[in-house]
Amino acid sequence: MANRFRGGVHPDDSKHTSKQAISGLQPAERLILSLSQHIGAPSRPEVSVGDRVLKYQPIASPGGFVSMALHAPTSGTVKAIEPAPHPSGRLVTAIIIEPDGLDEALDRTDKADPGLARSPENWKETIRDSGIVGMGGAAFPTHVKLSPPEDKPIDMIVANGVECEPYLTADHRLMLESPDEILGGLFLAMKIVGAKKAVVAIEANKPDAAEVMRKADLPEGVTVEVLPVMYPQGAEKQLIQALTGREVPTGGLPMDVGVVVQNVGTLATMNQAIKEGRPMVERVMTLGGPLPNGPGNYMVSIGTSLSHVVEQTGGLKGPAARLINGGPMMGQALAGLESPVTKGTSGLLAFGPGELRTLRQRACIRCGSCISVCPASLLPHTLGSMVEFRLFNQLREFNITDCIECGSCAFVCPADRNMVQFIRQGKAELLALAGK
Ligand code: SF4
Ligand code: SF4
């Protein structure tokens, strides 16, 4: 085992909510079920305005192979299907449900396989029909990841419990509180892709989680690996390199080196879907940062507005200067709290004006720090300059699409250059040049 990936940085981990057990919230009076809450084509609505829906009822179907089903998180009435706030800042079509407070559920016993008597192919269909996506933030449809082509055999599944982003502790708590759910999902993933080995990967700042996982009933072939604390170790390619020494090639995927990585939350959700027939209608998220009155880890229905999460937990100590969907390194800045929790919402962070450093972007001094920390072996300062001087045609030669937008380069830059912003702009310009 290599135990190290190239580059990376050491931000203060600020895991202040790691002792906060996962708790529930009062249900919201309105749920906003966005049709775009995964990578891929938007889902297609299967209900109409005025319909009464039951908890777990499918309300939207996949809009393509890389797309997902959507289910009602509780019983209620469809009030609208209309553009609604989305964490991306855009308005995106959503199914708006007004809950009736009865939480009446659809009988899905026919979907459950508690004795695991069905085939791995049937389990994969259940994962697809249950609307499960990667819960570490990327929101990639899980059944697609578990469908590698025959010429790419998988020998290892990695259960990703690294949670390397500062402030986020949802996966940490899940490992402490639901190790058997995670290991149940890991066993199923191994069977689906035919992998004989699996690793539960955890960073060294969660020794209690590593201990709980080690003491749990580990399926045959499963080990627990504790990795040194280093950001962005939770990124798939970096995690695989740290665990196995295998390098995913430029433009390639983990399956090219025989590995499938699944977030621990995704594995627990898979386990519930297959054994109990419960589709993905909720997730654990961290409410963190210095500003919330009730920081912690919460089980939240998909579609709950972020403002409801904040209000239900005691509000904020003052006006927010920065709101972030996800972690501070790779998360998205939010314009407000109107958007809903989606399947990929790992956290909401709120900072006041006193907690932010003012960045004054200056000319690059060619110090090379960004090159030494880039985990994707890129030349961040060159990419940034190319975008600044609009030399878009050369970006591909410098492998801009390999950038995982981890922000390590910007983190160390003494000239406060926002390379991630430049690189995102460069990627968008390349897509535009390609006519996509
Ligand atoms: S160039 Fe991309 S991958 Fe490299 S450090 Fe910067 S954000 Fe991360
Ligand atoms: S870290 Fe900043 S100043 Fe140094 S080479 Fe990179 S972009 Fe230039």
XYZ file of C-alpha atoms and ligand atoms in Angstrom:
452
model
C 0.000 0.000 0.000
C 1.304 3.423 -1.006
C -0.571 5.583 1.552
C 0.278 8.787 -0.308
C -0.984 10.656 -3.328
C 0.905 13.338 -5.184
C 0.543 16.932 -3.940
C -2.209 18.061 -1.593
C -2.491 20.580 1.230
C -3.253 20.693 4.949
C -6.144 23.093 5.670
C -7.214 23.372 9.317
C -9.810 20.586 9.465
C -12.295 22.447 11.764
C -14.343 19.305 12.412
C -16.254 20.983 15.257
C -19.452 18.952 14.750
C -17.874 15.498 14.902
C -19.378 14.827 18.352
C -22.897 15.845 17.276
C -25.013 12.730 16.774
C -27.260 12.660 13.719
C -30.674 14.077 14.598
C -33.923 14.664 12.731
C -35.735 17.923 11.968
C -39.370 18.987 12.003
C -40.687 18.436 8.455
C -40.875 21.424 6.120
C -44.229 22.768 4.903
C -43.058 22.667 1.298
C -40.598 20.367 -0.467
C -38.737 21.410 -3.627
C -37.791 18.266 -5.548
C -35.475 19.508 -8.279
C -35.428 17.427 -11.469
C -31.652 18.061 -11.717
C -29.951 16.781 -8.614
C -27.445 14.427 -10.168
C -24.857 14.460 -12.932
C -26.635 13.596 -16.205
C -29.964 14.278 -17.885
C -32.767 15.790 -15.756
C -35.447 13.402 -14.492
C -38.890 13.324 -16.196
C -41.943 14.135 -14.036
C -44.419 11.244 -13.604
C -47.015 13.187 -11.600
C -49.281 16.143 -12.328
C -50.259 19.218 -10.339
C -53.042 18.270 -7.903
C -51.988 14.603 -7.550
C -51.809 13.128 -4.067
C -48.537 11.222 -3.590
C -47.425 8.734 -0.982
C -44.034 8.535 0.706
C -41.595 6.527 -1.485
C -43.841 6.903 -4.557
C -41.820 7.507 -7.757
C -42.573 11.065 -8.905
C -40.007 11.324 -11.737
C -38.248 8.762 -13.915
C -34.701 8.802 -15.337
C -34.330 11.042 -18.402
C -31.529 8.857 -19.870
C -28.971 6.176 -18.918
C -27.032 8.688 -16.802
C -30.065 10.013 -14.950
C -32.078 9.179 -11.863
C -35.535 8.437 -10.535
C -36.998 10.705 -7.862
C -39.368 9.688 -5.042
C -41.704 11.560 -2.719
C -40.069 11.973 0.732
C -43.485 12.016 2.443
C -47.177 11.968 1.581
C -48.834 15.132 0.292
C -50.078 17.003 -2.754
C -48.196 18.132 -5.844
C -48.746 21.894 -5.793
C -46.658 22.884 -8.826
C -44.102 21.728 -11.365
C -42.182 24.890 -12.104
C -38.758 26.578 -12.131
C -37.481 26.816 -8.563
C -34.231 27.807 -6.802
C -31.352 25.317 -7.163
C -27.981 25.274 -5.337
C -26.262 26.121 -8.635
C -27.888 29.569 -8.467
C -30.041 28.841 -11.524
C -33.780 28.256 -11.586
C -34.372 24.562 -12.361
C -37.696 22.796 -12.857
C -38.846 21.145 -9.635
C -41.838 19.193 -8.356
C -43.235 21.127 -5.395
C -44.951 18.953 -2.788
C -46.999 20.207 0.136
C -46.797 17.494 2.831
C -50.086 16.485 4.552
C -48.414 15.499 7.812
C -49.622 11.883 7.584
C -46.345 10.453 6.215
C -48.383 7.672 4.603
C -46.051 5.325 2.721
C -46.397 3.230 -0.418
C -46.076 -0.497 0.287
C -42.756 -1.488 -1.250
C -42.329 -4.930 0.284
C -42.158 -6.361 -3.254
C -38.990 -4.291 -3.819
C -37.220 -5.553 -0.673
C -34.822 -8.497 -0.602
C -34.098 -8.918 3.134
C -32.637 -12.414 2.745
C -30.549 -11.376 -0.291
C -32.057 -14.198 -2.335
C -32.164 -12.239 -5.597
C -29.372 -11.804 -8.127
C -26.726 -9.028 -8.150
C -28.284 -7.856 -11.450
C -31.641 -7.488 -9.669
C -29.931 -5.489 -6.876
C -28.443 -3.162 -9.466
C -31.917 -2.559 -10.915
C -33.165 -1.796 -7.398
C -30.346 0.753 -6.947
C -31.359 2.407 -10.220
C -35.062 2.366 -9.339
C -34.316 3.747 -5.883
C -32.718 6.911 -7.288
C -29.372 6.438 -5.552
C -26.508 8.787 -6.443
C -23.054 9.347 -4.990
C -23.523 11.236 -1.724
C -19.987 12.589 -1.313
C -20.969 15.610 -3.406
C -20.505 14.462 -7.017
C -24.027 12.940 -7.288
C -23.072 10.480 -10.020
C -25.749 7.775 -10.537
C -24.626 4.756 -8.502
C -25.954 2.028 -10.826
C -23.850 3.477 -13.672
C -20.696 3.275 -11.533
C -21.570 -0.328 -10.717
C -21.875 -1.200 -14.438
C -18.282 -1.325 -15.746
C -17.873 -2.815 -19.245
C -16.694 -6.446 -19.411
C -13.210 -5.457 -20.527
C -12.691 -3.514 -17.297
C -12.799 -6.080 -14.490
C -13.024 -4.652 -10.979
C -10.949 -6.258 -8.244
C -11.521 -3.707 -5.476
C -14.279 -1.560 -4.039
C -13.265 1.399 -1.901
C -15.740 2.577 0.739
C -14.873 6.275 0.904
C -15.101 7.463 4.507
C -12.181 9.881 4.133
C -14.259 13.085 4.339
C -11.203 15.297 3.756
C -13.114 18.598 3.369
C -12.838 20.838 6.452
C -16.026 21.239 8.560
C -17.956 18.253 7.128
C -18.646 15.439 9.610
C -21.746 13.700 8.183
C -19.817 10.644 6.949
C -17.859 10.496 10.211
C -21.102 10.292 12.205
C -22.593 7.756 9.824
C -19.598 5.448 10.337
C -19.974 5.776 14.126
C -23.736 5.263 14.126
C -24.446 2.903 11.206
C -21.380 0.745 10.491
C -23.491 -2.321 9.661
C -25.527 -0.424 7.040
C -22.304 0.723 5.369
C -20.761 -2.753 5.418
C -24.015 -4.279 4.155
C -23.894 -1.942 1.155
C -20.205 -2.686 0.653
C -20.901 -6.421 0.536
C -23.624 -5.824 -2.073
C -21.344 -3.612 -4.188
C -18.625 -6.298 -4.108
C -21.104 -8.935 -5.301
C -22.510 -6.686 -8.051
C -19.100 -6.022 -9.675
C -17.487 -9.340 -8.663
C -14.733 -7.749 -6.548
C -13.079 -10.027 -3.969
C -11.446 -7.183 -2.022
C -12.693 -3.985 -0.466
C -11.149 -1.266 1.685
C -12.897 1.095 4.061
C -10.740 4.252 3.826
C -10.777 6.716 6.745
C -8.499 9.675 7.534
C -6.523 9.593 10.778
C -8.547 12.466 12.293
C -11.465 10.013 12.812
C -9.851 7.315 15.028
C -13.196 6.537 16.710
C -14.805 5.796 13.322
C -11.894 3.548 12.344
C -12.247 1.662 15.622
C -16.006 1.206 15.195
C -15.603 -0.009 11.612
C -12.800 -2.418 12.586
C -14.905 -3.903 15.389
C -17.933 -4.337 13.104
C -18.697 -7.576 11.297
C -16.405 -7.042 8.292
C -17.380 -9.150 5.253
C -14.668 -11.486 3.940
C -12.021 -9.608 1.960
C -12.739 -6.241 3.622
C -10.057 -4.293 5.489
C -10.056 -0.868 7.156
C -7.228 1.523 6.170
C -6.381 4.682 8.119
C -4.745 7.314 5.921
C -2.764 10.402 6.927
C -4.814 13.614 6.945
C -4.293 15.322 3.602
C -6.659 17.230 1.323
C -7.999 16.220 -1.351
C -7.611 12.583 -0.303
C -11.361 11.997 -0.675
C -11.166 12.634 -4.428
C -11.434 9.290 -6.190
C -8.183 9.289 -8.149
C -6.146 10.533 -5.196
C -7.731 8.007 -2.860
C -6.978 5.123 -5.220
C -3.382 6.264 -5.563
C -2.970 6.544 -1.794
C -4.471 3.097 -1.171
C -3.066 1.064 -4.047
C -0.365 3.076 -5.814
C -2.407 2.709 -9.037
C -2.677 5.873 -11.142
C -5.879 6.521 -13.043
C -4.729 7.670 -16.519
C -5.417 11.166 -17.895
C -9.047 11.305 -18.993
C -9.632 7.865 -17.428
C -11.901 6.546 -14.701
C -11.260 4.454 -11.562
C -12.613 1.400 -13.440
C -9.569 1.706 -15.781
C -7.415 0.556 -12.854
C -9.913 -2.027 -11.559
C -11.465 0.036 -8.775
C -14.927 1.385 -7.941
C -15.166 4.024 -5.200
C -18.426 4.524 -3.294
C -19.045 7.037 -0.528
C -20.020 5.438 2.810
C -23.399 7.234 2.788
C -24.142 5.858 -0.657
C -23.364 2.328 0.549
C -25.692 2.667 3.553
C -28.469 3.968 1.265
C -27.932 1.042 -1.137
C -28.246 -1.368 1.771
C -31.588 0.157 2.839
C -32.900 0.147 -0.719
C -32.085 -3.507 -1.356
C -32.901 -5.033 2.045
C -35.868 -2.826 3.001
C -37.126 -1.471 -0.340
C -36.619 2.156 0.791
C -35.678 4.539 -2.048
C -33.411 7.550 -1.497
C -35.593 10.259 0.049
C -33.291 11.641 2.764
C -29.648 12.109 3.589
C -27.319 13.199 6.399
C -25.847 16.670 6.082
C -23.614 18.822 8.274
C -24.685 22.315 9.255
C -21.408 24.015 10.147
C -19.202 27.056 10.186
C -19.058 29.711 12.932
C -22.472 31.286 12.290
C -25.227 28.676 12.888
C -26.748 28.547 16.385
C -27.338 24.808 16.009
C -24.339 23.350 14.181
C -24.570 19.586 13.870
C -25.389 16.609 11.688
C -28.978 16.261 10.529
C -31.046 13.676 8.685
C -32.959 15.811 6.202
C -35.629 14.979 3.602
C -34.523 15.689 0.041
C -36.312 18.866 -1.082
C -36.175 20.636 2.302
C -35.134 24.258 1.826
C -31.809 25.252 3.386
C -33.648 28.116 5.134
C -35.823 25.507 6.904
C -32.707 23.643 8.058
C -31.249 26.856 9.470
C -34.509 28.024 11.103
C -35.223 24.644 12.693
C -31.780 24.543 14.270
C -31.947 27.971 15.883
C -31.040 30.331 13.050
C -27.796 32.222 12.530
C -25.886 34.388 15.027
C -25.810 37.277 12.560
C -25.859 38.155 8.879
C -24.011 35.678 6.683
C -21.169 36.986 4.549
C -20.606 33.620 2.871
C -22.880 30.572 2.539
C -21.419 27.384 1.064
C -23.175 24.300 -0.256
C -20.753 21.464 0.643
C -17.237 21.902 2.025
C -15.183 25.107 1.916
C -12.645 23.765 -0.615
C -14.867 22.249 -3.313
C -18.337 23.495 -2.366
C -20.388 26.117 -4.195
C -21.022 29.625 -2.893
C -24.769 30.160 -2.394
C -26.586 33.413 -3.089
C -29.134 32.660 -0.325
C -30.921 29.894 1.556
C -33.910 29.422 -0.777
C -32.503 26.406 -2.620
C -33.303 22.884 -1.400
C -31.272 19.999 -0.019
C -30.492 17.721 -2.958
C -29.125 14.178 -3.013
C -25.595 15.605 -3.257
C -25.858 18.081 -0.346
C -23.151 17.051 2.105
C -23.264 20.257 4.113
C -24.249 23.873 4.525
C -21.616 26.216 5.965
C -22.245 29.783 7.109
C -19.561 32.377 7.834
C -19.867 35.945 9.100
C -17.885 38.901 7.731
C -15.218 38.652 10.453
C -14.364 35.093 9.512
C -13.417 35.778 5.910
C -10.010 36.771 4.615
C -10.125 39.429 1.887
C -8.347 38.094 -1.202
C -6.487 40.643 -3.297
C -5.553 38.900 -6.509
C -2.139 39.959 -7.841
C 0.185 38.967 -10.657
C 1.750 35.492 -10.465
C 5.286 35.591 -9.021
C 6.197 32.169 -10.468
C 6.911 30.699 -7.039
C 5.831 27.225 -8.168
C 3.856 26.451 -4.984
C 0.694 25.679 -6.955
C 2.578 23.115 -9.071
C 3.944 21.283 -6.058
C 0.516 20.868 -4.429
C -1.554 20.038 -7.528
C -2.724 16.436 -7.083
C -3.486 16.167 -10.805
C 0.101 17.036 -11.848
C -1.020 20.165 -13.688
C 0.559 23.607 -14.091
C -2.145 25.693 -12.397
C -0.373 29.035 -12.866
C -0.025 28.378 -16.612
C -3.687 27.376 -16.916
C -4.745 30.487 -15.001
C -2.625 32.763 -17.187
C -3.905 31.145 -20.388
C -7.490 31.830 -19.358
C -6.608 35.352 -18.253
C -5.078 36.065 -21.675
C -7.859 34.174 -23.474
C -5.546 31.539 -25.012
C -8.346 28.964 -24.798
C -7.172 26.803 -27.697
C -4.060 25.706 -25.798
C -5.821 24.655 -22.610
C -6.451 21.072 -23.718
C -2.751 20.488 -24.376
C -2.182 21.359 -20.729
C -4.818 18.803 -19.626
C -7.201 21.324 -18.081
C -9.966 18.695 -17.998
C -7.901 16.667 -15.489
C -8.382 19.461 -12.936
C -10.641 18.216 -10.125
C -11.238 21.793 -8.945
C -9.903 20.927 -5.500
C -8.658 24.471 -4.819
C -5.260 23.343 -3.431
C -3.450 25.668 -5.852
C -5.458 28.700 -4.765
C -5.035 27.700 -1.100
C -1.229 28.023 -1.267
C -0.943 30.909 -3.727
C 0.877 33.898 -2.129
C -0.575 36.144 -4.856
C -4.160 35.158 -3.922
C -4.852 34.011 -7.481
C -8.195 32.265 -7.824
C -7.099 29.457 -10.113
C -10.303 27.459 -9.698
C -12.361 30.336 -11.054
C -9.972 30.669 -14.029
C -10.028 26.920 -14.652
C -13.822 26.673 -14.492
C -14.038 29.512 -16.979
C -11.456 27.763 -19.187
C -13.399 24.486 -19.138
C -16.615 26.316 -20.032
C -14.887 28.124 -22.937
C -13.531 24.787 -24.240
C -17.031 23.299 -24.186
C -18.347 26.364 -25.997
C -15.572 26.076 -28.618
C -16.524 22.411 -29.113
C -20.125 23.528 -29.680
C -21.523 21.616 -26.666
S -5.192 22.860 -10.897
Fe -7.084 21.854 -10.325
S -6.486 19.856 -9.516
Fe -4.643 21.149 -9.551
S -4.562 22.044 -7.488
Fe -5.645 23.508 -8.796
S -7.808 23.015 -8.533
Fe -6.650 21.231 -7.769
S 1.250 29.720 -6.386
Fe 0.396 31.615 -7.243
S 2.158 32.976 -7.430
Fe 2.987 30.921 -7.142
S 3.320 30.130 -9.234
Fe 1.276 29.486 -8.601
S -0.085 31.108 -9.374
Fe 1.978 31.944 -9.401
